[in-house]
Short mmCIF file of C-alpha atoms in Angstrom, two decimals:
data_model
loop_
_atom_site.label_atom_id
_atom_site.label_comp_id
_atom_site.label_asym_id
_atom_site.label_seq_id
_atom_site.Cartn_x
_atom_site.Cartn_y
_atom_site.Cartn_z
CA MET A 187 -9.36 -28.63 65.21
CA THR A 188 -10.94 -31.74 63.42
CA ILE A 189 -11.78 -34.53 66.45
CA SER A 190 -10.14 -37.52 65.33
CA PHE A 191 -10.31 -40.98 66.99
CA GLY A 192 -6.80 -41.89 65.34
CA GLY A 193 -6.32 -45.91 65.04
CA LEU A 194 -9.60 -47.14 64.59
CA ALA A 195 -9.09 -48.57 61.06
CA THR A 196 -5.22 -48.53 61.02
CA GLY A 197 -4.74 -49.45 64.28
CA LEU A 198 -1.91 -47.03 65.02
CA ASP A 199 -1.58 -44.61 67.99
CA THR A 200 -2.21 -41.76 65.09
CA THR A 201 -2.12 -38.90 68.13
CA SER A 202 1.09 -40.03 69.77
CA LEU A 203 2.67 -40.05 66.16
CA ILE A 204 1.45 -36.13 65.60
CA THR A 205 2.64 -35.30 69.09
CA GLN A 206 5.93 -36.98 68.39
CA MET A 207 6.56 -35.29 65.35
CA MET A 208 5.20 -32.02 66.31
CA GLU A 209 7.47 -32.43 68.89
CA LEU A 210 10.40 -32.37 66.26
CA GLU A 211 8.96 -29.39 64.79
CA ARG A 212 8.90 -27.01 67.27
CA GLN A 213 12.37 -27.81 67.91
CA PRO A 214 13.63 -24.27 66.48
CA LEU A 215 10.58 -22.46 68.61
CA LYS A 216 12.43 -23.64 71.34
CA GLN A 217 15.49 -22.42 70.32
CA MET A 218 13.87 -19.01 69.91
CA GLU A 219 12.61 -19.02 73.52
CA VAL A 220 16.13 -19.72 74.62
CA ASP A 221 17.66 -16.55 72.52
CA LYS A 222 14.97 -14.32 73.89
CA ALA A 223 15.79 -15.21 77.56
CA TYR A 224 19.42 -14.63 76.56
CA PHE A 225 18.98 -11.36 75.26
CA ASN A 226 16.20 -10.38 78.09
CA ASN A 227 18.65 -11.41 80.91
CA ARG A 228 21.64 -9.38 78.75
CA LEU A 229 18.85 -6.35 78.99
CA THR A 230 18.45 -6.73 82.55
CA ALA A 231 22.35 -7.09 83.43
CA LEU A 232 23.07 -4.23 81.19
CA ASN A 233 19.80 -2.13 83.14
CA GLN A 234 21.75 -2.88 86.51
CA PHE A 235 25.12 -2.08 85.49
CA GLU A 236 24.00 1.01 84.01
CA GLY A 237 22.10 1.73 87.48
CA LYS A 238 25.26 1.14 89.33
CA LEU A 239 27.00 3.45 87.29
CA GLU A 240 24.08 6.41 87.75
CA SER A 241 24.13 6.03 91.47
CA PHE A 242 28.04 6.43 91.03
CA LEU A 243 27.44 9.64 89.60
CA SER A 244 25.12 10.86 92.15
CA GLN A 245 27.87 10.31 94.75
CA ILE A 246 30.71 11.81 92.56
CA GLU A 247 28.56 15.05 92.08
CA LYS A 248 28.57 16.16 95.30
CA LEU A 249 32.51 15.45 95.22
CA ASN A 250 32.34 17.70 92.32
CA SER A 251 31.50 20.78 94.53
CA ALA A 252 34.10 22.84 96.52
CA THR A 253 30.98 23.82 98.72
CA GLU A 254 30.12 20.38 99.81
CA LEU A 255 34.45 19.45 100.10
CA GLN A 256 34.80 22.45 102.53
CA ALA A 257 31.42 22.08 104.61
CA LYS A 258 31.29 23.62 108.07
CA LYS A 259 29.39 22.71 110.91
CA THR A 260 27.71 24.75 113.91
CA ILE A 261 28.21 23.63 117.30
CA GLN A 262 26.15 25.61 120.18
CA GLY A 263 26.18 25.92 123.69
CA SER A 264 22.55 25.69 124.13
CA GLU A 265 19.71 25.37 121.90
CA ASP A 266 17.42 26.92 123.64
CA TYR A 267 17.22 30.43 121.88
CA PHE A 268 18.16 29.78 118.09
CA SER A 269 19.27 27.11 115.59
CA ALA A 270 22.23 27.89 113.30
CA THR A 271 23.26 26.61 109.65
CA VAL A 272 26.33 27.48 108.04
CA ASP A 273 27.23 27.37 104.39
CA SER A 274 30.83 26.92 102.87
CA GLU A 275 30.79 30.69 103.15
CA GLY A 276 31.18 30.38 106.77
CA ILE A 277 34.45 31.13 108.15
CA THR A 278 35.85 29.30 111.48
CA GLY A 279 35.64 30.69 114.83
CA SER A 280 33.49 31.42 118.24
CA TYR A 281 30.80 33.90 118.47
CA GLN A 282 28.46 34.97 121.76
CA VAL A 283 24.91 35.76 120.84
CA GLU A 284 22.36 36.87 122.80
CA VAL A 285 18.45 37.04 121.56
CA VAL A 286 16.97 40.54 123.13
CA ASP A 287 14.15 40.72 121.29
CA LEU A 288 11.91 37.87 118.91
CA ALA A 289 10.37 40.04 115.58
CA GLN A 290 6.83 40.30 115.82
CA VAL A 291 4.20 41.85 114.40
CA GLN A 292 0.82 44.11 115.76
CA LYS A 293 -2.00 41.80 116.38
CA SER A 294 -5.35 44.21 117.32
CA VAL A 295 -8.42 43.26 118.48
CA SER A 296 -11.86 44.37 118.88
CA LEU A 297 -15.07 44.60 121.40
CA GLY A 298 -17.42 41.78 120.56
CA VAL A 299 -21.01 41.44 118.32
CA ALA A 300 -23.48 38.89 119.32
CA ASP A 301 -23.99 38.25 115.15
CA LYS A 302 -21.05 38.39 113.00
CA SER A 303 -23.54 38.43 109.74
CA ALA A 304 -25.94 40.76 110.89
CA HIS A 305 -25.81 44.46 109.18
CA ASN A 306 -25.53 46.40 112.34
CA PHE A 307 -23.18 48.55 111.80
CA GLY A 308 -23.09 52.20 110.44
CA MET A 309 -22.10 53.06 106.86
CA GLY A 310 -19.03 55.44 106.55
CA THR A 311 -15.51 54.74 105.58
CA LEU A 312 -12.69 52.81 107.90
CA THR A 313 -9.35 54.15 107.60
CA LEU A 314 -5.85 51.40 107.40
CA GLN A 315 -2.70 53.43 108.29
CA VAL A 316 -0.05 50.91 107.64
CA GLY A 317 3.23 52.26 108.46
CA ASP A 318 4.23 55.35 106.77
CA ASP A 319 2.39 54.32 103.88
CA ASP A 320 -0.35 56.00 102.15
CA PRO A 321 -3.53 55.66 103.85
CA VAL A 322 -6.16 53.35 102.31
CA ASP A 323 -9.85 53.98 102.51
CA ILE A 324 -12.52 50.95 102.90
CA THR A 325 -15.98 52.17 102.28
CA ILE A 326 -18.94 50.63 103.92
CA ASP A 327 -22.58 51.01 102.67
CA GLY A 328 -25.69 49.19 103.09
CA GLN A 329 -24.40 46.10 101.72
CA ASN A 330 -21.17 45.04 103.31
CA ASN A 331 -21.74 46.84 107.20
CA SER A 332 -21.87 43.01 108.75
CA LEU A 333 -18.46 41.94 110.79
CA ASP A 334 -18.23 39.28 108.26
CA ASP A 335 -17.97 41.93 105.35
CA ILE A 336 -16.08 44.29 107.11
CA MET A 337 -13.26 41.44 107.76
CA ALA A 338 -13.51 40.44 103.59
CA ALA A 339 -13.45 44.31 103.05
CA ILE A 340 -9.93 44.95 104.75
CA ASN A 341 -8.76 41.32 103.13
CA ASP A 342 -9.39 42.87 99.89
CA ALA A 343 -8.13 45.79 100.46
CA ASP A 344 -4.41 44.44 100.01
CA ALA A 345 -3.13 47.07 102.69
CA GLY A 346 -0.48 45.03 104.61
CA VAL A 347 -2.66 44.08 107.40
CA THR A 348 -5.20 40.57 107.54
CA ALA A 349 -8.60 40.40 109.47
CA SER A 350 -9.90 37.57 110.49
CA ILE A 351 -12.71 36.60 113.39
CA ILE A 352 -12.17 34.97 116.23
CA ASN A 353 -15.59 33.52 118.59
CA ASP A 354 -14.26 34.45 122.53
CA GLY A 355 -17.60 32.08 123.96
CA THR A 356 -18.98 35.07 125.45
CA SER A 357 -22.38 36.37 124.79
CA ASN A 358 -20.69 38.59 122.12
CA PRO A 359 -18.15 35.97 121.04
CA TYR A 360 -17.39 37.43 117.56
CA ARG A 361 -14.29 39.70 117.64
CA LEU A 362 -12.63 41.24 114.39
CA VAL A 363 -8.65 40.25 114.94
CA LEU A 364 -6.27 42.37 112.58
CA THR A 365 -2.65 41.36 112.16
CA GLY A 366 0.32 42.77 110.49
CA ALA A 367 2.13 41.65 107.66
CA GLU A 368 5.77 42.45 108.16
CA ALA A 369 7.44 43.09 111.57
CA ALA A 370 7.98 46.57 113.10
CA THR A 371 5.53 47.75 110.86
CA SER A 372 2.79 49.41 113.35
CA PHE A 373 -0.80 50.19 111.91
CA SER A 374 -4.02 51.61 112.99
CA LEU A 375 -7.80 51.82 112.10
CA THR A 376 -9.83 54.81 112.35
CA SER A 377 -13.88 54.59 111.73
CA SER A 378 -16.16 57.28 110.30
CA LEU A 379 -19.37 54.89 110.55
CA ALA A 380 -22.15 55.89 112.07
CA THR A 381 -23.00 54.79 115.58
CA PHE A 382 -25.67 53.38 117.07
CA ASP A 383 -25.29 53.56 121.08
CA GLY A 384 -26.59 56.35 122.92
CA ASN A 385 -24.13 58.85 121.73
CA LEU A 386 -26.16 59.94 118.17
CA SER A 387 -23.99 63.08 117.51
CA ASN A 388 -23.68 62.02 114.02
CA LEU A 389 -27.39 61.56 113.42
CA GLU A 390 -27.68 64.91 110.35
CA ILE A 391 -24.10 63.06 108.89
CA GLY A 392 -26.11 59.66 108.28
CA GLY A 393 -24.72 56.29 106.92
CA TYR A 394 -28.08 54.31 107.98
CA SER A 395 -28.53 52.29 105.52
CA ASP A 396 -32.38 51.09 106.97
CA PRO A 397 -34.23 54.24 108.34
CA ASP A 398 -36.74 51.87 109.88
CA ALA A 399 -34.17 49.74 111.83
CA GLN A 400 -34.77 49.54 115.41
CA LEU A 401 -31.51 50.91 116.63
CA PHE A 402 -31.46 53.66 118.96
CA GLY A 403 -33.52 52.12 122.05
CA SER A 404 -35.19 54.34 124.73
CA GLY A 405 -34.26 57.87 125.97
CA THR A 406 -34.50 61.51 124.88
CA VAL A 407 -32.88 63.65 122.26
CA SER A 408 -32.16 67.29 123.12
CA LEU A 409 -33.24 69.78 120.55
CA SER A 410 -31.17 73.74 120.43
CA THR A 411 -34.68 75.03 121.18
CA GLY A 412 -34.62 73.42 124.63
CA HIS A 413 -36.94 70.69 124.38
CA ASP A 414 -36.65 67.24 124.82
CA ILE A 415 -37.93 64.27 122.30
CA THR A 416 -38.45 61.22 123.69
CA LEU A 417 -38.20 57.04 122.35
CA SER A 418 -39.88 54.36 124.06
CA GLY A 419 -40.62 51.00 123.34
CA PRO A 420 -40.29 49.56 120.15
CA ASN A 421 -40.63 52.67 118.28
CA ASN A 422 -36.87 53.92 118.06
CA SER A 423 -35.80 53.85 114.17
CA LEU A 424 -34.74 56.56 112.50
CA THR A 425 -38.02 56.69 111.15
CA ASP A 426 -39.51 56.75 114.36
CA LEU A 427 -37.08 59.65 115.48
CA ARG A 428 -38.07 61.86 112.76
CA ASP A 429 -41.85 61.10 113.60
CA ALA A 430 -41.75 61.75 117.14
CA ILE A 431 -39.96 65.64 116.21
CA ASN A 432 -42.36 66.26 113.69
CA ALA A 433 -45.05 65.36 116.26
CA GLU A 434 -43.95 68.20 118.64
CA THR A 435 -43.42 70.98 115.94
CA GLY A 436 -45.95 72.68 117.09
CA THR A 437 -44.29 73.34 120.42
CA THR A 438 -40.40 73.35 119.56
CA GLY A 439 -40.76 74.80 115.80
CA VAL A 440 -38.49 72.00 114.50
CA SER A 441 -39.23 69.70 111.92
CA ALA A 442 -36.99 66.54 110.48
CA SER A 443 -36.99 64.52 107.32
CA LEU A 444 -35.33 61.74 106.15
CA THR A 445 -32.65 62.31 103.24
CA GLU A 446 -30.71 60.42 100.84
CA ASP A 447 -26.08 60.85 102.51
CA GLY A 448 -24.84 60.54 98.76
CA SER A 449 -23.15 57.22 100.05
CA GLY A 450 -26.29 54.72 99.66
CA GLY A 451 -27.60 55.37 103.53
CA TRP A 452 -29.86 57.99 105.32
CA ARG A 453 -29.59 61.09 107.43
CA LEU A 454 -31.86 63.27 109.62
CA GLU A 455 -32.53 66.62 108.29
CA LEU A 456 -34.16 69.16 110.76
CA THR A 457 -35.68 72.53 110.07
CA GLY A 458 -35.80 75.02 112.85
CA GLY A 459 -32.99 73.50 115.04
CA THR A 460 -30.41 71.15 116.13
CA ILE A 461 -30.07 68.32 118.02
CA ASP A 462 -27.42 69.12 121.43
CA SER A 463 -27.64 65.88 122.60
CA THR A 464 -28.43 62.46 122.95
CA ALA A 465 -29.45 59.97 125.87
CA LEU A 466 -30.66 56.61 124.23
CA SER A 467 -29.92 53.25 125.34
CA GLY A 468 -29.04 51.71 122.09
CA ALA A 469 -30.83 48.36 120.68
CA SER A 470 -29.41 46.10 117.91
CA GLY A 471 -27.24 48.51 116.24
CA TYR A 472 -23.34 47.88 116.90
CA ALA A 473 -20.54 50.63 117.40
CA PRO A 474 -17.87 51.09 114.99
CA PRO A 475 -15.09 48.75 115.25
CA SER A 476 -12.70 50.09 117.96
CA LEU A 477 -9.26 48.07 118.25
CA ALA A 478 -7.17 47.31 121.10
CA ASP A 479 -3.41 46.19 120.80
CA THR A 480 -2.80 42.71 122.12
CA GLN A 481 0.84 42.53 120.29
CA ASN A 482 2.85 45.61 119.78
CA ALA A 483 4.99 45.46 116.57
CA GLN A 484 8.83 45.17 116.77
CA GLN A 485 12.12 44.17 115.18
CA ALA A 486 14.69 41.17 116.00
CA HIS A 487 17.15 42.11 118.08
CA ILE A 488 20.23 40.04 118.79
CA ARG A 489 24.08 41.43 120.16
CA VAL A 490 26.75 39.38 118.38
CA ASP A 491 29.87 39.85 120.78
CA GLY A 492 28.08 42.74 121.40
CA ILE A 493 27.21 44.25 118.64
CA ASP A 494 23.46 44.83 118.28
CA ILE A 495 22.06 43.86 115.07
CA TYR A 496 18.29 44.28 114.28
CA SER A 497 15.90 42.34 111.83
CA ALA A 498 12.63 42.44 110.76
CA SER A 499 12.61 38.71 110.40
CA ASN A 500 13.28 36.07 113.50
CA THR A 501 15.96 34.48 110.29
CA LEU A 502 19.27 36.17 110.10
CA SER A 503 21.44 35.49 107.83
CA GLU A 504 24.08 38.47 107.64
CA ALA A 505 24.62 38.61 111.33
CA ILE A 506 27.05 36.20 111.17
CA PRO A 507 29.50 35.55 107.63
CA GLY A 508 27.94 32.22 106.31
CA VAL A 509 25.67 31.31 109.40
CA THR A 510 21.82 31.53 109.49
CA LEU A 511 20.14 32.14 112.77
CA ASN A 512 16.53 31.39 113.14
CA LEU A 513 15.52 32.44 116.24
CA ASP A 514 13.24 30.84 118.78
CA LYS A 515 13.28 32.55 122.39
CA ALA A 516 14.18 35.75 123.88
CA GLU A 517 16.06 36.57 127.17
CA GLU A 518 17.74 39.90 127.27
CA GLY A 519 21.06 39.13 129.46
CA THR A 520 21.82 34.97 128.40
CA GLN A 521 24.54 34.33 125.92
CA THR A 522 24.82 31.30 124.09
CA SER A 523 28.28 30.19 122.35
CA LEU A 524 28.15 29.48 118.44
CA THR A 525 31.23 27.84 117.11
CA VAL A 526 31.79 27.15 113.52
CA ASP A 527 34.45 24.66 112.41
CA LEU A 528 35.18 22.56 109.62
CA ASP A 529 32.79 19.53 109.46
CA GLU A 530 35.33 16.74 108.61
CA SER A 531 32.91 13.53 108.91
CA ALA A 532 30.85 15.32 106.61
CA ILE A 533 33.53 15.78 104.03
CA LYS A 534 34.97 12.02 104.87
CA ASP A 535 31.73 10.25 104.42
CA LEU A 536 31.35 12.11 100.57
CA ILE A 537 34.88 10.20 99.87
CA LYS A 538 33.89 7.10 101.62
CA ASP A 539 30.22 6.77 99.63
CA PHE A 540 32.79 7.79 96.18
CA ILE A 541 34.79 4.71 97.08
CA SER A 542 31.88 2.60 98.12
CA GLY A 543 29.89 3.51 94.62
CA TYR A 544 33.44 2.79 92.80
CA ASN A 545 33.37 -0.94 94.33
CA LYS A 546 30.04 -1.77 93.44
CA VAL A 547 30.68 -0.68 89.55
CA VAL A 548 34.12 -2.88 89.84
CA SER A 549 32.56 -5.67 91.42
CA TYR A 550 30.03 -5.66 89.36
CA VAL A 551 32.26 -5.99 86.58
CA THR A 552 33.72 -8.56 88.11
CA SER A 553 30.68 -10.87 89.06
CA GLN A 554 30.28 -11.24 84.99
CA SER A 555 33.34 -13.02 84.51
CA LYS A 556 31.56 -15.75 85.94
CA SER A 557 28.03 -16.83 86.94
CA GLU A 558 27.49 -18.88 90.12
CA ASP A 559 27.55 -22.49 88.93
CA GLY A 560 31.07 -21.31 87.34
CA SER A 561 30.10 -20.34 83.80
CA ALA A 562 30.41 -17.53 81.88
CA GLY A 563 28.41 -14.19 82.98
CA ILE A 564 25.53 -13.09 80.82
CA LEU A 565 28.07 -9.69 79.89
CA ILE A 566 31.18 -11.37 79.88
CA GLY A 567 33.24 -9.97 77.02
CA ASP A 568 30.88 -6.98 76.46
CA THR A 569 32.91 -4.03 75.03
CA GLY A 570 31.01 -1.28 76.57
CA MET A 571 31.08 -2.85 80.31
CA ASN A 572 34.91 -3.60 79.92
CA SER A 573 35.77 -0.07 78.44
CA ALA A 574 34.09 1.76 80.96
CA LYS A 575 35.59 0.11 84.10
CA ARG A 576 38.95 0.70 82.10
CA ARG A 577 38.31 4.60 81.58
CA LEU A 578 37.44 4.99 85.29
CA GLN A 579 40.57 2.93 86.16
CA SER A 580 42.63 5.45 84.43
CA MET A 581 41.06 8.65 85.92
CA LEU A 582 41.83 6.96 89.10
CA THR A 583 45.62 6.61 88.42
CA LYS A 584 46.31 9.62 86.21
CA PRO A 585 47.69 12.48 88.22
CA ILE A 586 47.06 16.37 87.89
CA GLU A 587 48.63 19.34 88.84
CA GLY A 588 48.59 20.36 92.60
CA SER A 589 49.69 19.89 95.96
CA ILE A 590 47.77 16.83 95.92
CA SER A 591 48.42 15.12 93.16
CA SER A 592 46.85 11.92 93.17
CA LEU A 593 44.22 9.67 95.36
CA SER A 594 46.70 7.58 96.63
CA MET A 595 47.36 10.99 98.65
CA LEU A 596 44.20 10.67 100.18
CA GLY A 597 44.67 7.34 101.59
CA MET A 598 43.41 5.50 98.56
CA LYS A 599 44.68 1.98 97.55
CA THR A 600 43.72 -0.35 94.59
CA GLN A 601 42.92 -4.12 95.65
CA LYS A 602 43.74 -7.25 94.19
CA ASP A 603 40.08 -7.21 92.48
CA GLY A 604 40.22 -3.83 91.72
CA THR A 605 38.10 -2.20 94.52
CA LEU A 606 39.43 0.56 96.51
CA GLU A 607 40.65 0.36 99.98
CA LEU A 608 40.93 4.03 102.34
CA ASP A 609 43.36 4.20 104.89
CA GLU A 610 41.43 6.96 107.34
CA ASP A 611 44.44 8.54 108.69
CA THR A 612 45.93 9.45 105.87
CA LEU A 613 42.87 11.42 104.65
CA THR A 614 42.46 12.73 107.82
CA GLU A 615 46.07 14.41 107.83
CA ALA A 616 45.11 15.18 104.43
CA ILE A 617 41.96 17.25 105.30
CA GLN A 618 43.40 18.89 108.51
CA SER A 619 46.71 20.11 106.59
CA ASP A 620 45.77 20.84 102.76
CA LEU A 621 41.76 20.91 102.29
CA ASP A 622 42.25 23.40 99.65
CA GLY A 623 44.79 20.47 97.67
CA VAL A 624 41.81 17.94 98.54
CA THR A 625 39.22 20.30 96.70
CA THR A 626 41.64 21.11 94.01
CA LEU A 627 42.26 17.25 93.55
CA LEU A 628 38.15 16.19 93.13
CA ALA A 629 36.67 18.89 92.05
CA GLY A 630 39.19 20.94 90.48
CA ASN A 631 39.81 24.62 90.09
CA GLU A 632 39.45 27.44 86.77
CA SER A 633 42.64 25.74 85.84
CA VAL A 634 42.96 22.15 86.89
CA VAL A 635 40.07 19.97 86.29
CA GLY A 636 39.64 17.41 89.11
CA ILE A 637 39.20 13.54 89.19
CA ALA A 638 35.55 13.91 90.46
CA THR A 639 35.09 16.45 87.35
CA GLN A 640 36.40 13.84 85.23
CA MET A 641 34.41 11.26 85.92
CA ALA A 642 31.27 12.66 85.90
CA ASP A 643 31.59 14.11 82.58
CA TYR A 644 32.37 10.70 81.56
CA LEU A 645 29.57 8.83 83.15
CA GLU A 646 26.85 11.65 82.50
CA SER A 647 28.11 11.17 78.65
CA ILE A 648 27.33 6.64 78.50
CA THR A 649 24.21 7.11 80.58
CA ASP A 650 22.43 9.55 78.48
CA ASP A 651 18.87 8.65 77.82
CA ILE A 652 19.53 9.62 74.03
CA ASP A 653 22.72 9.87 73.18
CA GLY A 654 24.85 7.19 76.01
CA LEU A 655 26.11 4.24 75.19
CA PHE A 656 24.38 2.05 77.03
CA SER A 657 20.69 3.39 75.52
CA SER A 658 22.36 2.39 71.99
CA ARG A 659 22.95 -0.89 73.46
CA GLU A 660 19.42 -1.72 74.74
CA ASP A 661 17.77 0.01 72.03
CA THR A 662 19.60 -2.89 69.94
CA ILE A 663 18.98 -5.90 72.35
CA GLN A 664 15.04 -4.18 72.56
CA SER A 665 14.94 -5.01 68.59
CA ASN A 666 16.44 -7.70 68.60
CA ILE A 667 13.64 -9.22 71.17
CA LYS A 668 10.94 -8.07 69.44
CA GLY A 669 12.21 -9.30 65.82
CA ILE A 670 11.89 -12.93 67.89
CA GLU A 671 8.92 -12.66 69.09
CA LYS A 672 7.53 -12.12 65.84
CA SER A 673 9.56 -14.91 64.56
CA ILE A 674 7.83 -17.04 67.28
CA GLU A 675 4.28 -15.57 66.48
CA ARG A 676 4.93 -16.76 62.73
CA MET A 677 6.09 -20.21 63.90
CA GLU A 678 3.48 -20.92 66.30
CA MET A 679 1.10 -19.90 63.50
CA ARG A 680 2.51 -22.12 61.20
CA LEU A 681 2.88 -25.16 63.47
CA GLU A 682 -0.67 -24.75 64.40
CA LYS A 683 -1.73 -25.21 60.71
CA ARG A 684 0.90 -28.36 60.26
CA GLU A 685 -0.98 -30.18 62.98
CA GLN A 686 -3.96 -30.02 61.54
CA THR A 687 -2.41 -30.99 58.69
CA LEU A 688 -1.37 -34.25 60.04
CA TYR A 689 -4.36 -34.76 61.58
CA ASN A 690 -6.44 -34.10 58.49
CA GLN A 691 -3.64 -36.63 56.83
CA PHE A 692 -4.40 -39.47 58.92
CA ASN A 693 -8.28 -39.11 58.93
CA ALA A 694 -7.64 -39.53 55.27
CA LEU A 695 -5.75 -42.63 56.01
CA GLU A 696 -8.01 -44.18 58.51
CA GLN A 697 -10.75 -43.64 56.25
CA LEU A 698 -8.98 -45.47 53.24
CA VAL A 699 -8.22 -47.94 55.07
CA SER A 700 -11.20 -48.31 56.69
CA SER A 701 -12.58 -48.66 52.74
CA MET A 702 -10.21 -51.19 52.15
CA ASN A 703 -11.03 -53.32 54.82
CA SER A 704 -14.72 -53.24 53.69
CA THR A 705 -14.05 -53.94 50.00
CA SER A 706 -12.02 -56.98 51.70
CA SER A 707 -14.69 -58.04 53.65
CA PHE A 708 -17.20 -57.73 50.79
CA LEU A 709 -15.13 -59.75 48.45
CA THR A 710 -14.05 -62.43 50.90
CA THR A 711 -17.37 -63.17 51.49
CA GLN A 712 -18.46 -63.59 47.95
CA LEU A 713 -15.21 -66.08 47.21
CA LYS A 714 -16.59 -68.17 50.24
CA SER A 715 -19.98 -67.89 48.53
CA LEU A 716 -18.49 -69.24 44.86
CA GLU A 717 -16.69 -72.17 46.48
CA ASN A 718 -19.97 -73.08 47.99
CA LEU A 719 -21.60 -73.11 44.89
CA TRP A 720 -18.93 -75.32 43.35
CA SER A 721 -18.66 -77.78 45.79
CA ASN A 722 -22.78 -78.21 45.89
CA GLN A 723 -22.40 -78.82 42.30
#
């Protein structure tokens, strides 16, 4: 904007004049802002009303379910041994439940080793037998003969057993733990791995990944010729044993060599005799995993009214019709009473929530007839809102075919303001005397469309995000708001240009007046000079 020092020549307060003129020019803009605020408020009100309808719909959908309206509950004499839940298929009655055994999977643990990553196990095969399944062979070679590797190999076999390693804090802390996947299914682990302790009856079989590993400790190896071969000190590898036998060949007539065993390892091959027995102390090698059971596999076992029932899980869903039992503790000989009964409170709460949701919708419509200051509400006269109210009201009073044909028979009464009031005694009597009739009235059946079903279908249609009544109305309002915003933007640009034009015009006026003032002053001076000239003649 051009800098202007208004009034220097004309004496006019041009800034004030332009401000007042622009204020008049802005009057249409103010009206646009008012219109925009109106549409925004209307959009907010419609969103609030739609939100109340959607909340009401969520409450109606529960009434539109025979399962919810036939709700049952369980009552236990004790919660020490199991927990129980019941669905709509539950049969009211009382039961005596005795938990004899809990289902549990087999757990087995090996002896400990000092280093879980050391490749100190022999090579060969581990065989897992799980229940009646076919045995699973797991090959252990020079690349996977640590405790970590064996654990991974068992898990990779996916044979129905999970392997893990624990640390028990002793000098040989790392122990392999096998856990069954299914209760009542036992398993076993057998091994053909070479042993590295003093009993080396399988020296000739093989399974030694490193022939130079110091595995056997000190002691003697007895040959079939009646001679003993001695190992001592640090020289106790398979290679050392071969060399020790060959050093005595002249005396024993037995020679030894190392050959591959066909599975990536090495074995001792003798000529002229065999190994009868060994008495070696063993060194850094580990004996094959040997498991001890810490927990036996067993099924869950309960008695219901004296009937024995077994399960592979501690969750039983077919022992009592419609009831799910979750077993927590077993104690044979102790019975716990379990009662299945109608859950009147839950059913009443559903109906009370329905009334509350309906009343919130009606109260909101009523609040739109006037605002807090007594003027008309933003949605007063809105056809969509009023139509929804009338439609819901008509559904409330429309009778249906059945032993209970109207909501009034459930104790619902319409107040003067259009909201509903509940006579709880009437509702209790209806639930206790004719629950099927209550269910048919609200949720319907194969031949009758229930009131809750009718309302749910209607509310789903008018609150649909794409085709719903309020979706199209909200889109129209949004379009109006965007149109006003564009008009405001265009007018702001025009007013800015108009204000600049006014400043330019007044500046031009100031310059013109200033020029005229200069001319006037010059002429006055000239006239004064002429006057003086004539006076002196």
